[in-house]
Amino acid sequence: MSTAAVLAWGLSPTTANAASAYVHFKNKATGRCLDYRADYGPYATDCNGSGYQTWLINNEAFQLSAMRQNAGDRLCLVARNGAATMKPCLSSDPAALWVLAPTTVEFQLVNNVTKTCLGEGADAKHLVKLVPCSGGNSQQWEMQTT
């Protein structure tokens, strides 16, 4: 990724570098993709390949990375008050950083501050939640490059 592209995204070169990629995250338990709607928050829904399901992330395992959505206001996934939410991307916000922790063939998305995993909830809206990392299928995400 060029320096101009990095700066256009508002990320420092250490946050978005040559290992950054546009990806979709598909939940192992449900087959639904990570998405965001302003009226719901981050949630999982049927995969459709839209910009709201496309995320810019450092796709190297065990590297800290912001997760920036590739649509709308290009917000970042952030841990706030024990919940996953979307906020403007700030390179100074450690709660906006995530680690891709490999499992057998998928990844767990582990928040840098809370050390909890992003998992799909069982509620009707399929909101994603921050939960203790257990390795369960609802916490495992297949990363598909776009």
Short mmCIF file of C-alpha atoms in Angstrom, two decimals:
data_model
loop_
_atom_site.label_atom_id
_atom_site.label_comp_id
_atom_site.label_asym_id
_atom_site.label_seq_id
_atom_site.Cartn_x
_atom_site.Cartn_y
_atom_site.Cartn_z
CA MET A 1 0.00 0.00 0.00
CA SER A 2 1.42 3.37 -0.93
CA THR A 3 2.13 6.07 1.64
CA ALA A 4 -0.46 8.28 -0.08
CA ALA A 5 -3.10 5.58 0.32
CA VAL A 6 -2.12 5.09 3.96
CA LEU A 7 -2.44 8.80 4.67
CA ALA A 8 -5.74 9.01 2.78
CA TRP A 9 -7.11 6.36 5.14
CA GLY A 10 -5.89 8.32 8.17
CA LEU A 11 -3.62 5.53 9.37
CA SER A 12 0.05 5.69 10.16
CA PRO A 13 2.39 3.58 8.00
CA THR A 14 2.92 1.23 10.96
CA THR A 15 -0.83 0.57 11.14
CA ALA A 16 -1.47 0.08 7.44
CA ASN A 17 1.47 -1.30 5.53
CA ALA A 18 2.30 -3.70 2.72
CA ALA A 19 0.55 -6.49 4.65
CA SER A 20 -2.76 -4.62 4.70
CA ALA A 21 -5.59 -6.02 2.63
CA TYR A 22 -9.28 -5.58 1.99
CA VAL A 23 -11.07 -8.59 3.45
CA HIS A 24 -14.45 -10.01 4.39
CA PHE A 25 -14.89 -11.85 7.70
CA LYS A 26 -17.23 -14.86 7.56
CA ASN A 27 -18.33 -16.42 10.86
CA LYS A 28 -17.58 -20.14 11.17
CA ALA A 29 -20.71 -20.95 13.20
CA THR A 30 -23.26 -19.19 11.02
CA GLY A 31 -21.65 -18.44 7.66
CA ARG A 32 -22.68 -14.77 8.05
CA CYS A 33 -20.33 -11.87 7.35
CA LEU A 34 -19.24 -9.03 9.62
CA ASP A 35 -21.17 -5.90 8.65
CA TYR A 36 -22.24 -2.55 10.11
CA ARG A 37 -25.43 -0.49 10.09
CA ALA A 38 -25.76 2.81 11.90
CA ASP A 39 -29.11 1.72 13.38
CA TYR A 40 -27.79 -1.69 14.59
CA GLY A 41 -24.08 -1.32 15.15
CA PRO A 42 -21.65 -4.05 14.12
CA TYR A 43 -23.48 -7.28 13.32
CA ALA A 44 -23.34 -10.35 11.09
CA THR A 45 -25.62 -10.89 8.12
CA ASP A 46 -25.78 -12.81 4.85
CA CYS A 47 -22.61 -12.26 2.86
CA ASN A 48 -23.12 -9.86 -0.06
CA GLY A 49 -19.65 -8.46 -0.78
CA SER A 50 -20.68 -4.85 -0.15
CA GLY A 51 -18.35 -2.14 1.10
CA TYR A 52 -20.00 -2.41 4.50
CA GLN A 53 -18.69 -5.99 4.67
CA THR A 54 -15.23 -5.03 3.42
CA TRP A 55 -12.56 -4.21 5.99
CA LEU A 56 -9.02 -2.88 5.67
CA ILE A 57 -6.78 -4.77 8.08
CA ASN A 58 -3.20 -5.92 8.47
CA ASN A 59 -3.68 -9.55 7.48
CA GLU A 60 -0.56 -10.90 9.17
CA ALA A 61 -1.21 -13.10 12.19
CA PHE A 62 -0.44 -11.65 15.62
CA GLN A 63 0.10 -8.08 14.34
CA LEU A 64 -1.87 -5.18 15.82
CA SER A 65 -4.18 -3.61 13.28
CA ALA A 66 -7.12 -1.28 13.02
CA MET A 67 -10.22 -2.73 11.32
CA ARG A 68 -11.54 0.01 9.02
CA GLN A 69 -14.76 -0.40 7.09
CA ASN A 70 -14.56 0.34 3.36
CA ALA A 71 -17.88 2.21 3.03
CA GLY A 72 -19.74 5.21 4.38
CA ASP A 73 -17.66 7.13 6.90
CA ARG A 74 -14.98 4.39 6.91
CA LEU A 75 -15.25 3.92 10.65
CA CYS A 76 -13.15 1.54 12.72
CA LEU A 77 -14.30 -1.33 14.91
CA VAL A 78 -13.55 -0.34 18.52
CA ALA A 79 -14.10 -1.82 21.99
CA ARG A 80 -16.02 0.61 24.22
CA ASN A 81 -17.58 -0.15 27.60
CA GLY A 82 -17.41 -3.90 27.00
CA ALA A 83 -19.08 -3.72 23.59
CA ALA A 84 -18.00 -3.69 19.95
CA THR A 85 -18.91 -0.41 18.28
CA MET A 86 -17.86 1.74 15.33
CA LYS A 87 -15.98 5.01 15.84
CA PRO A 88 -13.79 7.35 13.79
CA CYS A 89 -10.35 5.82 13.37
CA LEU A 90 -7.73 7.34 15.65
CA SER A 91 -4.19 6.00 15.58
CA SER A 92 -3.88 6.98 19.27
CA ASP A 93 -6.79 4.71 20.34
CA PRO A 94 -5.47 1.32 21.55
CA ALA A 95 -9.07 -0.01 21.79
CA ALA A 96 -9.29 0.32 17.99
CA LEU A 97 -6.52 -2.24 17.51
CA TRP A 98 -7.12 -5.94 16.95
CA VAL A 99 -4.97 -9.04 16.57
CA LEU A 100 -5.70 -11.87 14.15
CA ALA A 101 -5.11 -14.99 16.24
CA PRO A 102 -5.04 -18.08 13.99
CA THR A 103 -7.08 -21.16 14.84
CA THR A 104 -7.09 -24.27 12.64
CA VAL A 105 -8.26 -22.54 9.44
CA GLU A 106 -9.98 -19.40 10.74
CA PHE A 107 -9.00 -16.50 12.97
CA GLN A 108 -10.17 -15.08 16.25
CA LEU A 109 -10.31 -11.28 16.33
CA VAL A 110 -8.83 -10.30 19.71
CA ASN A 111 -9.14 -6.73 20.95
CA ASN A 112 -5.86 -5.15 22.06
CA VAL A 113 -7.27 -3.57 25.25
CA THR A 114 -9.95 -5.97 26.47
CA LYS A 115 -8.20 -9.18 25.30
CA THR A 116 -11.68 -10.43 24.42
CA CYS A 117 -12.77 -11.98 21.14
CA LEU A 118 -15.31 -10.77 18.63
CA GLY A 119 -18.15 -13.28 18.46
CA GLU A 120 -21.51 -13.37 16.75
CA GLY A 121 -24.40 -13.05 19.16
CA ALA A 122 -27.49 -15.24 19.19
CA ASP A 123 -29.98 -12.35 19.28
CA ALA A 124 -32.37 -11.66 16.41
CA LYS A 125 -30.18 -8.86 15.01
CA HIS A 126 -27.02 -11.04 15.10
CA LEU A 127 -25.08 -8.26 16.81
CA VAL A 128 -21.43 -9.05 17.39
CA LYS A 129 -20.19 -9.08 20.95
CA LEU A 130 -16.94 -9.03 22.87
CA VAL A 131 -16.67 -12.29 24.79
CA PRO A 132 -13.95 -14.20 26.65
CA CYS A 133 -11.86 -16.06 24.07
CA SER A 134 -12.81 -19.74 24.18
CA GLY A 135 -12.12 -20.86 20.62
CA GLY A 136 -15.83 -21.54 20.02
CA ASN A 137 -17.13 -21.49 16.45
CA SER A 138 -19.05 -18.22 17.02
CA GLN A 139 -15.68 -16.53 17.70
CA GLN A 140 -13.94 -17.89 14.62
CA TRP A 141 -13.87 -15.88 11.41
CA GLU A 142 -12.75 -16.93 7.96
CA MET A 143 -10.84 -14.11 6.33
CA GLN A 144 -11.52 -13.79 2.60
CA THR A 145 -9.47 -11.29 0.61
CA THR A 146 -11.40 -9.20 -1.88
#
